[in-house]
PDB file of N, CA and C in Angstrom:
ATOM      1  N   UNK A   1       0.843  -1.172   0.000  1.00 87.00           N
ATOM      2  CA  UNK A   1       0.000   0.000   0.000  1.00 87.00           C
ATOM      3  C   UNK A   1       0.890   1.237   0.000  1.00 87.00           C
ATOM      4  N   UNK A   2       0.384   1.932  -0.859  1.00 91.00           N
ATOM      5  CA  UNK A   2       1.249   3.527  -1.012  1.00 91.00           C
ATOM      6  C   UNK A   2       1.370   4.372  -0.011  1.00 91.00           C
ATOM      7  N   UNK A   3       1.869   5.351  -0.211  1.00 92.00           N
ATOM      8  CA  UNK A   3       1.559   6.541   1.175  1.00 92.00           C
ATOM      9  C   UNK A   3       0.293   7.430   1.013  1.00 92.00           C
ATOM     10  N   UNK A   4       0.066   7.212  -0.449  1.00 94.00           N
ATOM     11  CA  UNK A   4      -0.711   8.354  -0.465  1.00 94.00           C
ATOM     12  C   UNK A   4      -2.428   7.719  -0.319  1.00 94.00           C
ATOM     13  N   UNK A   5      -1.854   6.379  -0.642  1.00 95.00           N
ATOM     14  CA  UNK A   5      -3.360   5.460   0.002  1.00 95.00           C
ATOM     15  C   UNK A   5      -3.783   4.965   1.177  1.00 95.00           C
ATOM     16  N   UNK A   6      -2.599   5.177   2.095  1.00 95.00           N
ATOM     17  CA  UNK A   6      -3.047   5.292   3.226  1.00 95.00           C
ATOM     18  C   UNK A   6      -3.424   6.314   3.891  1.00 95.00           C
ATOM     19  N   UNK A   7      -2.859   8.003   3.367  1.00 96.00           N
ATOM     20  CA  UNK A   7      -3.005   9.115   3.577  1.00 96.00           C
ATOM     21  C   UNK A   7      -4.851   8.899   2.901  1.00 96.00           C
ATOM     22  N   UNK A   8      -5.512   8.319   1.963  1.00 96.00           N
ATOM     23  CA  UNK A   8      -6.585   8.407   1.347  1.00 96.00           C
ATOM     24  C   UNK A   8      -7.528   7.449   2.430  1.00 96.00           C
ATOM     25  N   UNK A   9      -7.109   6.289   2.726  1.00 96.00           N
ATOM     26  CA  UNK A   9      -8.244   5.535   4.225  1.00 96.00           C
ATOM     27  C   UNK A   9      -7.922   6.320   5.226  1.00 96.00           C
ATOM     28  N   UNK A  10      -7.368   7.020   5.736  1.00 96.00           N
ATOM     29  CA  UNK A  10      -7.159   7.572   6.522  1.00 96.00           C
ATOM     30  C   UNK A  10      -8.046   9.003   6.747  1.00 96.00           C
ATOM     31  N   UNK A  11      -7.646   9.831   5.709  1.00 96.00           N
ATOM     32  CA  UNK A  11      -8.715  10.579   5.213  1.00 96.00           C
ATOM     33  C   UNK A  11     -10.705  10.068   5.442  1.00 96.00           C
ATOM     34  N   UNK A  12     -10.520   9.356   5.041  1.00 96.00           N
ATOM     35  CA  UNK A  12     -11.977   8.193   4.457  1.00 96.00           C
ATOM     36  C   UNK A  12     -12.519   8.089   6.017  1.00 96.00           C
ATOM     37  N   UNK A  13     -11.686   7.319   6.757  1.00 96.00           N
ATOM     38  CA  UNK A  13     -11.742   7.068   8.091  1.00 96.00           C
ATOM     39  C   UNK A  13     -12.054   8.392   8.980  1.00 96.00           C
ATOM     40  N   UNK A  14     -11.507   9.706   8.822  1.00 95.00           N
ATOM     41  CA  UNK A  14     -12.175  11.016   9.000  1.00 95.00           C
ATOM     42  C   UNK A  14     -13.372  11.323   9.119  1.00 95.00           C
ATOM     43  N   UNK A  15     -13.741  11.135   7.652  1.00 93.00           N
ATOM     44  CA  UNK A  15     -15.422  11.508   7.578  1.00 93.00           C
ATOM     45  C   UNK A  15     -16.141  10.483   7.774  1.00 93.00           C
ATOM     46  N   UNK A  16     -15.725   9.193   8.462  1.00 93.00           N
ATOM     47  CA  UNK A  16     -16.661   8.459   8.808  1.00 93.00           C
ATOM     48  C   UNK A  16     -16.913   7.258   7.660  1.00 93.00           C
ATOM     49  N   UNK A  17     -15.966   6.735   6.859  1.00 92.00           N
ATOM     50  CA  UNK A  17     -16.317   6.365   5.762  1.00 92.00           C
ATOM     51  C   UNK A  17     -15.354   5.468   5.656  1.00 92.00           C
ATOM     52  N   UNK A  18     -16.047   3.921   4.896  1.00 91.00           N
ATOM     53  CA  UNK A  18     -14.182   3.482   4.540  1.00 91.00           C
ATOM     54  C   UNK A  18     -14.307   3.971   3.025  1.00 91.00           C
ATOM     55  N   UNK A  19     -12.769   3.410   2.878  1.00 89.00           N
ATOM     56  CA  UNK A  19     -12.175   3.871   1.493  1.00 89.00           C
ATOM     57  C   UNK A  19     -13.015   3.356   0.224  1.00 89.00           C
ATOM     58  N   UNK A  20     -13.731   3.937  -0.446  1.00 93.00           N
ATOM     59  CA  UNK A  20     -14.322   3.165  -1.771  1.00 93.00           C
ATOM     60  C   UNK A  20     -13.292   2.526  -2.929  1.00 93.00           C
ATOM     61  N   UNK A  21     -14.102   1.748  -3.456  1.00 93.00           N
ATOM     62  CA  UNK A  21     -13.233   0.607  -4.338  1.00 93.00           C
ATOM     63  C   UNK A  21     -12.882   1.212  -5.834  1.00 93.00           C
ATOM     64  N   UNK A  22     -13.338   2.531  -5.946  1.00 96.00           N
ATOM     65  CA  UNK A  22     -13.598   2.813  -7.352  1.00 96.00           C
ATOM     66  C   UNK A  22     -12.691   3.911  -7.358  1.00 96.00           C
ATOM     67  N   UNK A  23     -11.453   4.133  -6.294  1.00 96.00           N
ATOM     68  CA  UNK A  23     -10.648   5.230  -6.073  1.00 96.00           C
ATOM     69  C   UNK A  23      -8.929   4.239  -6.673  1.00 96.00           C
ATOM     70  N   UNK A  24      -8.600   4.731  -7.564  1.00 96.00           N
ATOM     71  CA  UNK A  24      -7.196   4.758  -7.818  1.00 96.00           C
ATOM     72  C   UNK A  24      -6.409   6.074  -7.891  1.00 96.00           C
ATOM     73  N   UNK A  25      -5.149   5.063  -7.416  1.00 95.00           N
ATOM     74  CA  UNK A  25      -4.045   6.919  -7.436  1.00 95.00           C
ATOM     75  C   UNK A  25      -3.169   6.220  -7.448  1.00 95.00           C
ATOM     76  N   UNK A  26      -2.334   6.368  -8.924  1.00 94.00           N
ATOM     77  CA  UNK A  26      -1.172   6.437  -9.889  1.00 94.00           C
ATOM     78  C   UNK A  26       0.247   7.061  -9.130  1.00 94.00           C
ATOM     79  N   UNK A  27       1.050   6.421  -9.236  1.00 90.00           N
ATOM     80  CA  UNK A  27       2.463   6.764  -8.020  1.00 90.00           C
ATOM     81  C   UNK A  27       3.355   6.931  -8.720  1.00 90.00           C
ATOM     82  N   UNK A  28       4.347   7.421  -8.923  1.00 86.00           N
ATOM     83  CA  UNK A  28       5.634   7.497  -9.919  1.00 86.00           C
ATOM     84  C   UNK A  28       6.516   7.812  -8.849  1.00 86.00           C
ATOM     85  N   UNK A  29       7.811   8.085  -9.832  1.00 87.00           N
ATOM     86  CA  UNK A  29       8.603   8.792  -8.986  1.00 87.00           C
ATOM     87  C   UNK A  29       8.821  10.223  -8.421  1.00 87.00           C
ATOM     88  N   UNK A  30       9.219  10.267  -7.691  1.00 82.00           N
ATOM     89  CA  UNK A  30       8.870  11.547  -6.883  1.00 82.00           C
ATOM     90  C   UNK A  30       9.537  12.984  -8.048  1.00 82.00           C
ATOM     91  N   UNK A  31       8.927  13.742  -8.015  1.00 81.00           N
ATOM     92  CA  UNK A  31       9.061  15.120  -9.024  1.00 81.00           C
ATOM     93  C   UNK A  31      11.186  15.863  -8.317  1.00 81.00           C
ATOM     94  N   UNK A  32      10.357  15.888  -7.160  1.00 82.00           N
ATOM     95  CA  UNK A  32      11.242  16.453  -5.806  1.00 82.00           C
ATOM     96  C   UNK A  32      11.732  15.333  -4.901  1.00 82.00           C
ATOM     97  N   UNK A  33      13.145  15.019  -5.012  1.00 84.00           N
ATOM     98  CA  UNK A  33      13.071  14.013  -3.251  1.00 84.00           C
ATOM     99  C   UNK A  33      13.510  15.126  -2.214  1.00 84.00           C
ATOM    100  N   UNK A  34      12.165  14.843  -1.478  1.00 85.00           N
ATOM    101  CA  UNK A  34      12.610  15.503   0.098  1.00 85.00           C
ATOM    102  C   UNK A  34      12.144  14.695   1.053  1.00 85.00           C
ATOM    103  N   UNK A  35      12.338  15.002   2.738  1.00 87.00           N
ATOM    104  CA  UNK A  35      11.862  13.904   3.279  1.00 87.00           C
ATOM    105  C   UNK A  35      10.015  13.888   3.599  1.00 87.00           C
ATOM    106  N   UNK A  36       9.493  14.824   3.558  1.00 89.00           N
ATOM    107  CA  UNK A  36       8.051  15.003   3.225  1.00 89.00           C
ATOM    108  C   UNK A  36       7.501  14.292   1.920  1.00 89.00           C
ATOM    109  N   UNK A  37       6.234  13.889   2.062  1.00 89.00           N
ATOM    110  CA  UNK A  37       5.302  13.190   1.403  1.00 89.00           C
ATOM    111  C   UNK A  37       4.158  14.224   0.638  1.00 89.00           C
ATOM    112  N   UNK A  38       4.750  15.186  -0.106  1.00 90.00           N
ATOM    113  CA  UNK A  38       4.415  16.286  -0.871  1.00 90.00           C
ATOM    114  C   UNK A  38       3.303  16.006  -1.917  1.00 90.00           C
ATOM    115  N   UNK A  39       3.850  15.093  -2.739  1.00 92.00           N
ATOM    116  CA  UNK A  39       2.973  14.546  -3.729  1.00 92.00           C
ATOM    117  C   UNK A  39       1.625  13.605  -3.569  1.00 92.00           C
ATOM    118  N   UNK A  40       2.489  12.463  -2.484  1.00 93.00           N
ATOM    119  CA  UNK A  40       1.110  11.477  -1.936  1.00 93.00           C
ATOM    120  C   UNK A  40       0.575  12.510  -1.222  1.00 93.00           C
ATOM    121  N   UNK A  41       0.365  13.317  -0.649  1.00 93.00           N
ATOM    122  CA  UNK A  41      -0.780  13.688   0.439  1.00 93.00           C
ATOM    123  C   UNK A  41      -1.077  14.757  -0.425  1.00 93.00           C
ATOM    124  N   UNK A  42      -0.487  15.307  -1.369  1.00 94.00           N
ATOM    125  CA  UNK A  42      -1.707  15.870  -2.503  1.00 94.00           C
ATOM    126  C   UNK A  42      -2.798  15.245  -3.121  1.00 94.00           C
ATOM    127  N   UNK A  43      -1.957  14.333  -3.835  1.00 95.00           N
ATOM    128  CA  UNK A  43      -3.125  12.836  -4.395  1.00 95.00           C
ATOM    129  C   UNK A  43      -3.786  12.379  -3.306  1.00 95.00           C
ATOM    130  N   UNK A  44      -3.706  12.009  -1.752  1.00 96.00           N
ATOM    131  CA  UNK A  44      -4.651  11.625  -1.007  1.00 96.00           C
ATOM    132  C   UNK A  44      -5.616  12.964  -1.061  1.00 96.00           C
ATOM    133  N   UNK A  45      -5.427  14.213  -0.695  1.00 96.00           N
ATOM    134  CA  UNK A  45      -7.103  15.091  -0.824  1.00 96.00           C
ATOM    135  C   UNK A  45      -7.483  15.181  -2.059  1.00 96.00           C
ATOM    136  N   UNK A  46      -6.512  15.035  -3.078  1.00 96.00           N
ATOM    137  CA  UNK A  46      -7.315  15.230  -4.273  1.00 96.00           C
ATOM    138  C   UNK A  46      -8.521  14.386  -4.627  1.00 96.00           C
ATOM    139  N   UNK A  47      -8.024  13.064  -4.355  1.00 97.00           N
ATOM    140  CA  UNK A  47      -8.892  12.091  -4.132  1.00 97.00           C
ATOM    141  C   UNK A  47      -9.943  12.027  -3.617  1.00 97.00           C
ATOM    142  N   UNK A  48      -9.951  12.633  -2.654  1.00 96.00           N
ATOM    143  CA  UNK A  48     -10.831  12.680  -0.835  1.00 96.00           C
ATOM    144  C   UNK A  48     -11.909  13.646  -1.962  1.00 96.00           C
ATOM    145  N   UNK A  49     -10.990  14.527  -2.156  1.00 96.00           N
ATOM    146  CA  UNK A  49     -12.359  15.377  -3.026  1.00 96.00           C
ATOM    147  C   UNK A  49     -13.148  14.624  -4.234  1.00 96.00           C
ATOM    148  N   UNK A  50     -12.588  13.990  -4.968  1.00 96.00           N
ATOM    149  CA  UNK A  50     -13.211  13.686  -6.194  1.00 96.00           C
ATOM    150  C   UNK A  50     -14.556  12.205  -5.818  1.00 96.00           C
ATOM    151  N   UNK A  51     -13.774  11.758  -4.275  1.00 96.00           N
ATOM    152  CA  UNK A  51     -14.796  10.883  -3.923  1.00 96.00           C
ATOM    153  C   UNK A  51     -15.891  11.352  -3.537  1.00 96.00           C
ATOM    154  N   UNK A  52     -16.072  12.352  -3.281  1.00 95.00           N
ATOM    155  CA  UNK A  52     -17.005  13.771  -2.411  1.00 95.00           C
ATOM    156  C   UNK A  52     -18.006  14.020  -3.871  1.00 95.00           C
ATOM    157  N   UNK A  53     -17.308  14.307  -4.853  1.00 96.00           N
ATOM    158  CA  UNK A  53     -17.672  14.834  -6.068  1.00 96.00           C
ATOM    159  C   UNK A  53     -18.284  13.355  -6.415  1.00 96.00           C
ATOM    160  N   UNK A  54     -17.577  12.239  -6.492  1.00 96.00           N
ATOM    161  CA  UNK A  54     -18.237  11.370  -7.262  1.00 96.00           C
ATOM    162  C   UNK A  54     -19.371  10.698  -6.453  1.00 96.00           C
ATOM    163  N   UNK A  55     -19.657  10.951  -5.247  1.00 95.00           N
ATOM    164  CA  UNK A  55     -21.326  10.585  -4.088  1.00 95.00           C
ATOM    165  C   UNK A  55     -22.013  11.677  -4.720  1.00 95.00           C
ATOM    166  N   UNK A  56     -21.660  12.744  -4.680  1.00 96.00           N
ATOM    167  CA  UNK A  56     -23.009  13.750  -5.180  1.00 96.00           C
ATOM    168  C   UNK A  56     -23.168  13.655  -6.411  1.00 96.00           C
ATOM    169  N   UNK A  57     -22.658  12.916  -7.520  1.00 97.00           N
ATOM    170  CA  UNK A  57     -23.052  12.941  -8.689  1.00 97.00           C
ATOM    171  C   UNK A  57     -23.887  11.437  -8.458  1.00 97.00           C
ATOM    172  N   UNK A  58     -23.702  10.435  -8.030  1.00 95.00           N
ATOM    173  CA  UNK A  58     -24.074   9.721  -7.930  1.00 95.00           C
ATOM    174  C   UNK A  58     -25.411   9.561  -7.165  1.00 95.00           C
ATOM    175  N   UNK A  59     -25.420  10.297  -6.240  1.00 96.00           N
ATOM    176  CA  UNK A  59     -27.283  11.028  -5.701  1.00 96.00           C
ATOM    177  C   UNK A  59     -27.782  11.596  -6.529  1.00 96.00           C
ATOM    178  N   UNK A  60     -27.519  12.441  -7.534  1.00 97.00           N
ATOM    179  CA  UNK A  60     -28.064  13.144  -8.330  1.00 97.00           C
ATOM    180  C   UNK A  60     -28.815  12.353  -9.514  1.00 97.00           C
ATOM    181  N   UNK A  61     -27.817  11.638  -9.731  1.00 97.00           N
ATOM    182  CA  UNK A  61     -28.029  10.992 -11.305  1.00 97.00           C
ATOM    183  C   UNK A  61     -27.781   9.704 -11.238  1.00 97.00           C
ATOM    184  N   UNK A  62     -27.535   9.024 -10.063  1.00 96.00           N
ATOM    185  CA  UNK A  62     -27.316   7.185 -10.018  1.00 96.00           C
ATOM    186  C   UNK A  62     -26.602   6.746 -10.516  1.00 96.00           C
ATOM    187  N   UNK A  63     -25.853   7.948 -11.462  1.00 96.00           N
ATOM    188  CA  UNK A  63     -24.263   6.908 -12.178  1.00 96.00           C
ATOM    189  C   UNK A  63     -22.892   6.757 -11.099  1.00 96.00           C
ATOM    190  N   UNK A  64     -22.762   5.970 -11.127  1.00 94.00           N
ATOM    191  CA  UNK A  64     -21.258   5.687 -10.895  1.00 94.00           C
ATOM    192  C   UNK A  64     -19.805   6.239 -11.579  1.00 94.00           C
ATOM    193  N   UNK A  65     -19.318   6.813 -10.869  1.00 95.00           N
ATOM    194  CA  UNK A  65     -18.027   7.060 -11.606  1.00 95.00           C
ATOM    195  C   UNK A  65     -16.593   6.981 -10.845  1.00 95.00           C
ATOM    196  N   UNK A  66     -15.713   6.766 -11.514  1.00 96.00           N
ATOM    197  CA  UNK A  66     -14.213   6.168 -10.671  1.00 96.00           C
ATOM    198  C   UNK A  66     -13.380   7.624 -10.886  1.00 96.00           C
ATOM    199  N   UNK A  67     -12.698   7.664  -9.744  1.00 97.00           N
ATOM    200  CA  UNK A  67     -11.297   8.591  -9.748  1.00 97.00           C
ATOM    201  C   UNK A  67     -10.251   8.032 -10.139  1.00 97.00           C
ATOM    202  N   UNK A  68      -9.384   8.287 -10.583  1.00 97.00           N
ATOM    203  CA  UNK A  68      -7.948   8.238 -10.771  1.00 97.00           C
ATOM    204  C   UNK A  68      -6.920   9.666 -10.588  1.00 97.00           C
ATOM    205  N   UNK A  69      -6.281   9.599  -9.587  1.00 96.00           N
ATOM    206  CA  UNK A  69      -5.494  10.977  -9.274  1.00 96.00           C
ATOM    207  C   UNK A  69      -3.678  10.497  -9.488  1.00 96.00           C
ATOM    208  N   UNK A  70      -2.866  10.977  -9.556  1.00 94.00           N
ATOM    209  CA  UNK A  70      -1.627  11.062 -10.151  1.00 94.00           C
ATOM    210  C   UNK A  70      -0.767  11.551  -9.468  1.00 94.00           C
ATOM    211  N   UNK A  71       0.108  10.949  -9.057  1.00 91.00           N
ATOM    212  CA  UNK A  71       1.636  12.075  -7.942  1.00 91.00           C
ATOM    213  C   UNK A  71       2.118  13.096  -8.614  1.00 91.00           C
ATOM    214  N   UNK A  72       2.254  12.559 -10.256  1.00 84.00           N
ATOM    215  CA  UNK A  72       3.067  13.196 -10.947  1.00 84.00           C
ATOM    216  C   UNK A  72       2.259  14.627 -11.339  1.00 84.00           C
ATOM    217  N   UNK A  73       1.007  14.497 -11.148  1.00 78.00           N
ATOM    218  CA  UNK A  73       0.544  15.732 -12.062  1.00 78.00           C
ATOM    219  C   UNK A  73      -0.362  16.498 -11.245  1.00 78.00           C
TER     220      UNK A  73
END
C-alpha cells in the first residue's frame, strides 16, 4: 500500500467512511526528493475530493463514476 493510500483511508476514516473501491491513485517517482510526502498527500485530498464529487453525482443521477489521481501531475 502507497503513502498516499493510506493518507486516502485515513482521510476516508475522517469523515466516517471506509475507502471506496472505485478510487485509484497512480504513483511514480517523486518530481522532488525531500523527506516530506508532498505529492502522496496531494493525491490523497485530491482524491478525498473527487470521492465527495463522485457521491453527489451519484445522488443526483445514479451513475457511478471512478477517480484516478496522479503524484506526478
Amino acid at each position: 500500500m502507497t503513502v498516499a493510500q493510506v493518507a486516502l483511508d485515513q482521510l476516508m476514516r475522517l469523515a466516517g467512511r471506509e475507502a471506496p473501491d472505485f478510487v485509484r491513485i497512480e504513483t511514480g517517482p517523486p518530481a522532488m526528493v525531500t523527506r516530506f510526502y508532498a505529492e502522496e498527500t496531494a493525491a490523497a485530498v485530491l482524491a478525498a475530493t473527487g470521492v465527495i464529487a463522485a457521491d453527489l453525482w451519484s445522488d443526483r443521477t445514479g451513475e457511478a463514476q471512478t477517480v484516478t489521481v496522479s503524484t506526478r501531475e
